Coordinates of C-alpha atoms and ligand atoms in Angstrom, one line a residue:
M1 CA -8.5 -78.8 -61.5
R2 CA -6.5 -78.0 -58.4
A3 CA -5.3 -80.6 -55.9
N4 CA -4.5 -79.6 -52.3
A5 CA -2.8 -82.1 -50.0
L6 CA -4.3 -81.1 -46.8
H7 CA -2.9 -83.8 -44.6
E8 CA -1.2 -87.1 -45.3
D9 CA -4.7 -88.7 -45.2
A10 CA -6.7 -86.1 -47.1
V11 CA -6.4 -84.5 -50.5
V12 CA -8.9 -82.0 -51.8
V13 CA -9.5 -81.5 -55.5
E14 CA -11.4 -78.5 -56.8
S15 CA -13.3 -78.5 -60.1
V16 CA -12.8 -75.5 -62.3
L17 CA -16.6 -75.4 -62.7
W18 CA -18.5 -74.0 -59.8
R19 CA -15.3 -74.7 -57.6
T20 CA -17.1 -78.0 -56.6
T21 CA -14.9 -79.9 -54.2
C22 CA -14.0 -83.6 -54.1
T23 CA -12.1 -85.0 -51.1
L24 CA -10.0 -88.1 -51.0
I25 CA -9.6 -89.5 -47.5
R26 CA -7.8 -92.6 -46.3
S27 CA -6.8 -94.6 -43.3
N28 CA -4.5 -97.6 -43.7
D29 CA -5.6 -99.5 -46.7
E30 CA -9.1 -98.0 -46.9
G31 CA -10.1 -94.8 -48.7
F32 CA -13.2 -92.9 -49.8
V33 CA -13.9 -90.4 -52.5
I34 CA -16.3 -87.8 -51.2
D35 CA -18.3 -85.8 -53.8
S36 CA -16.8 -85.2 -57.3
P37 CA -15.3 -82.8 -59.8
I38 CA -17.5 -82.1 -62.8
L39 CA -15.6 -81.7 -66.1
P40 CA -14.9 -84.8 -68.2
D41 CA -11.1 -84.1 -68.1
E42 CA -11.1 -83.7 -64.3
L43 CA -13.0 -87.0 -63.8
D44 CA -10.6 -88.6 -66.2
L45 CA -7.6 -87.5 -64.1
L46 CA -9.1 -88.4 -60.7
P47 CA -8.0 -92.1 -60.7
A48 CA -4.4 -91.0 -61.4
V49 CA -4.5 -88.4 -58.7
A50 CA -5.7 -91.0 -56.2
E51 CA -3.1 -93.5 -57.4
Q52 CA -0.2 -91.1 -57.4
S53 CA -1.0 -89.9 -54.0
G54 CA -1.3 -93.5 -52.7
F55 CA -5.0 -93.2 -51.9
P56 CA -7.0 -96.4 -52.2
V57 CA -10.5 -96.1 -53.4
S58 CA -12.7 -98.5 -51.5
G59 CA -16.0 -96.6 -52.0
L60 CA -17.6 -93.4 -53.0
L61 CA -19.7 -91.0 -50.8
A62 CA -21.8 -88.0 -51.7
T63 CA -22.7 -85.2 -49.2
H64 CA -26.1 -84.7 -50.9
G65 CA -28.1 -85.6 -54.0
D66 CA -27.5 -82.5 -56.2
F67 CA -26.1 -83.9 -59.5
D68 CA -22.9 -81.9 -59.5
H69 CA -21.7 -83.9 -56.4
L70 CA -22.7 -87.3 -57.7
L71 CA -20.3 -87.8 -60.6
A72 CA -17.5 -89.9 -59.0
R73 CA -18.8 -93.1 -60.6
L74 CA -17.8 -91.6 -64.0
A75 CA -14.2 -91.8 -62.7
F76 CA -14.6 -95.0 -60.7
P77 CA -17.3 -97.0 -62.5
G78 CA -16.7 -100.2 -60.4
A79 CA -16.9 -98.5 -57.0
A80 CA -20.0 -98.6 -54.9
M81 CA -21.6 -95.3 -53.7
A82 CA -23.0 -94.7 -50.3
V83 CA -25.2 -91.7 -49.3
A84 CA -27.3 -90.6 -46.4
E85 CA -30.7 -92.4 -46.1
T86 CA -32.3 -89.0 -46.9
T87 CA -30.3 -88.8 -50.1
A88 CA -31.1 -92.3 -51.1
A89 CA -34.8 -91.6 -50.6
R90 CA -34.6 -88.4 -52.7
L91 CA -32.8 -90.1 -55.5
R92 CA -35.2 -93.1 -55.5
A93 CA -38.1 -90.6 -55.6
Q94 CA -36.7 -88.8 -58.6
P95 CA -35.2 -91.5 -60.9
G96 CA -33.1 -90.1 -63.7
A97 CA -33.1 -86.5 -62.3
A98 CA -29.4 -86.4 -61.8
Q99 CA -28.7 -87.8 -65.3
R100 CA -31.1 -85.3 -66.9
E101 CA -29.4 -82.3 -65.1
L102 CA -26.0 -83.6 -66.1
R103 CA -27.2 -84.0 -69.7
E104 CA -28.5 -80.4 -69.7
L105 CA -25.2 -79.1 -68.4
D106 CA -23.3 -81.1 -71.1
E107 CA -25.5 -79.9 -73.9
R108 CA -25.2 -76.3 -72.8
F109 CA -21.4 -76.4 -72.8
Y110 CA -20.9 -79.0 -75.6
L111 CA -19.3 -81.4 -73.2
A112 CA -18.8 -85.0 -74.3
R113 CA -18.5 -87.9 -71.9
P114 CA -17.3 -91.4 -72.6
A115 CA -20.2 -93.0 -70.7
P116 CA -23.6 -92.0 -69.2
L117 CA -23.8 -91.6 -65.5
S118 CA -24.9 -94.7 -63.6
L119 CA -25.2 -94.5 -59.8
G120 CA -25.3 -98.2 -59.4
Q121 CA -26.8 -99.8 -56.3
L122 CA -26.7 -97.0 -53.7
E123 CA -26.0 -97.9 -50.1
A124 CA -28.2 -95.9 -47.7
L125 CA -26.3 -94.8 -44.5
P126 CA -28.1 -94.2 -41.3
V127 CA -27.5 -90.5 -40.3
P128 CA -26.6 -89.6 -37.6
G129 CA -24.2 -92.5 -37.6
H130 CA -20.7 -93.7 -38.0
L131 CA -18.8 -95.1 -40.9
G132 CA -15.6 -97.1 -40.4
I133 CA -12.5 -96.3 -42.5
G134 CA -9.3 -98.2 -41.8
E135 CA -8.5 -97.7 -38.1
H136 CA -10.7 -94.7 -37.8
E137 CA -14.4 -93.8 -38.0
L138 CA -16.2 -91.0 -39.8
E139 CA -19.1 -89.3 -38.1
L140 CA -22.1 -88.6 -40.2
H141 CA -24.4 -85.7 -39.3
P142 CA -27.7 -84.6 -40.8
A143 CA -27.3 -81.6 -43.2
D144 CA -30.6 -80.8 -44.8
G145 CA -31.8 -77.3 -45.6
H146 CA -29.7 -76.5 -48.7
S147 CA -31.7 -79.4 -50.1
V148 CA -34.1 -81.8 -48.5
D149 CA -31.4 -84.4 -47.9
G150 CA -27.7 -84.7 -47.1
M151 CA -25.0 -85.3 -44.5
A152 CA -21.9 -83.5 -43.2
I153 CA -18.9 -85.8 -42.7
W154 CA -16.6 -85.3 -39.7
A155 CA -13.2 -86.9 -39.7
P156 CA -12.0 -86.6 -36.1
W157 CA -8.4 -87.7 -36.6
L158 CA -7.9 -85.1 -39.3
G159 CA -9.9 -82.3 -37.6
L160 CA -11.6 -82.1 -40.9
L161 CA -15.3 -81.3 -41.6
I162 CA -16.7 -82.0 -45.1
C163 CA -20.0 -80.1 -44.9
G164 CA -21.5 -80.2 -48.4
D165 CA -23.2 -77.0 -49.7
Y166 CA -22.9 -74.8 -46.6
L167 CA -20.5 -72.1 -45.6
S168 CA -19.4 -71.4 -49.1
P169 CA -17.2 -68.3 -49.6
I170 CA -18.5 -67.8 -53.1
E171 CA -22.2 -68.9 -53.1
I172 CA -25.0 -67.5 -50.9
P173 CA -27.2 -69.9 -49.0
T174 CA -29.8 -71.5 -51.2
P175 CA -32.3 -73.0 -48.7
A176 CA -34.3 -75.2 -51.1
G177 CA -34.9 -77.6 -48.1
G178 CA -36.3 -74.7 -45.9
I179 CA -34.8 -71.9 -44.0
D180 CA -35.5 -73.5 -40.6
A181 CA -33.8 -76.7 -41.6
Y182 CA -30.9 -74.7 -43.0
L183 CA -30.4 -72.8 -39.7
A184 CA -30.7 -76.1 -37.7
T185 CA -27.9 -77.5 -39.9
L186 CA -25.7 -74.4 -39.3
K187 CA -26.2 -75.0 -35.6
R188 CA -25.0 -78.6 -35.9
L189 CA -22.0 -77.4 -38.0
E190 CA -21.2 -74.7 -35.5
A191 CA -20.7 -77.4 -32.8
L192 CA -18.4 -79.4 -35.1
L193 CA -16.4 -76.2 -35.9
E194 CA -15.4 -76.1 -32.3
R195 CA -13.2 -79.1 -32.9
A196 CA -12.3 -78.5 -36.6
Q197 CA -9.1 -77.3 -38.1
H198 CA -10.3 -77.2 -41.7
V199 CA -13.6 -77.3 -43.5
V200 CA -14.1 -78.5 -47.0
V201 CA -17.1 -76.7 -48.4
G202 CA -19.1 -78.0 -51.4
H203 CA -18.2 -74.9 -53.5
G204 CA -15.1 -72.9 -52.9
G205 CA -12.3 -75.2 -51.5
V206 CA -10.9 -75.5 -48.0
L207 CA -11.4 -73.0 -45.2
T208 CA -9.9 -72.5 -41.7
A209 CA -12.5 -73.0 -38.9
E210 CA -12.1 -69.3 -38.2
R211 CA -13.1 -68.3 -41.8
A212 CA -16.0 -70.8 -41.7
R213 CA -17.3 -69.1 -38.5
E214 CA -17.2 -65.7 -40.2
L215 CA -19.2 -67.1 -43.1
M216 CA -21.6 -68.8 -40.7
S217 CA -22.6 -65.5 -39.2
E218 CA -22.9 -63.8 -42.6
D219 CA -25.1 -66.7 -43.7
R220 CA -27.3 -66.6 -40.6
A221 CA -27.8 -62.8 -41.1
Y222 CA -28.7 -63.3 -44.7
L223 CA -31.2 -66.1 -44.0
E224 CA -32.9 -64.2 -41.2
S225 CA -33.2 -61.2 -43.5
L226 CA -34.5 -63.4 -46.4
R227 CA -37.2 -64.7 -44.0
T228 CA -38.4 -61.2 -43.0
D229 CA -37.5 -59.0 -46.0
G230 CA -37.7 -61.4 -49.0
A231 CA -36.3 -59.9 -52.2
A232 CA -35.2 -56.8 -50.2
A233 CA -32.8 -58.9 -48.0
K234 CA -29.2 -57.7 -48.1
L235 CA -26.6 -60.0 -49.6
P236 CA -23.3 -60.7 -47.9
A237 CA -20.8 -58.1 -49.0
T238 CA -18.5 -60.4 -51.0
R239 CA -21.3 -62.4 -52.6
R240 CA -23.3 -59.9 -54.6
D241 CA -22.3 -60.7 -58.2
A242 CA -24.9 -61.3 -61.0
E243 CA -25.1 -65.0 -60.3
Q244 CA -25.6 -64.5 -56.6
R245 CA -28.3 -61.9 -57.3
R246 CA -30.0 -64.5 -59.5
L247 CA -29.8 -67.1 -56.8
H248 CA -31.2 -64.6 -54.3
A249 CA -34.1 -63.8 -56.6
E250 CA -34.8 -67.6 -56.7
N251 CA -34.6 -67.7 -52.9
A252 CA -37.1 -64.8 -52.5
R253 CA -39.5 -66.5 -54.9
R254 CA -39.3 -69.8 -53.1
R255 CA -39.8 -68.2 -49.7
G256 CA -43.2 -66.8 -50.8
Ligands
ZN301 ZN1 -23.6 -78.0 -55.1

């Protein structure tokens, strides 16, 4: 697990698995953990990372309801988790889905965990909306398209955008929530990039706003091509490995 102190009020941790990011953010004596690492050792270490960096943990947030982003309660079992209303509705409609997918991952890689995942009482946040943290406010923006739910989190005083599973340098777009919705989210993110210094992406770490813009145009081109050409669509040049081709085949099947 890698930890990157981005700013005195933001630390980004990256899981070895899928390079899934987890962001610690604080203002005064309030702090949130956004998304989560995945491996048991990484979740074990997370409270010490927060404590040593002087980051209080007042609550947990998740950008969307895919199970690999929902694991922070394994590290902070007493903390409450808040998600976008769309994510709360998705998780309510599929009770136990995240737990089942985590169990499948653990069985496949023989991972043992000290306790099962419990999401507790989820708080549903209105999105678009604001969420107070210390003397500042986070802006919450709708970010569906990768999945049917989700939010991007904008921290204005840090110039930091935490966008969930968009703009990844390592993973092609997977528009399970629809290509149109995905493109609409990219448009919203594009407006936020105007003001951003850094972007934390769901998989692949921290990007400059400039790099995020490059990926945005690659992702748009890929999605337009997926819509018209299906399986024949051209993958972005640096994202054509076997796993990306597998995801692309899934995308092409889902489109039809
Ligand atoms: Zn993900």
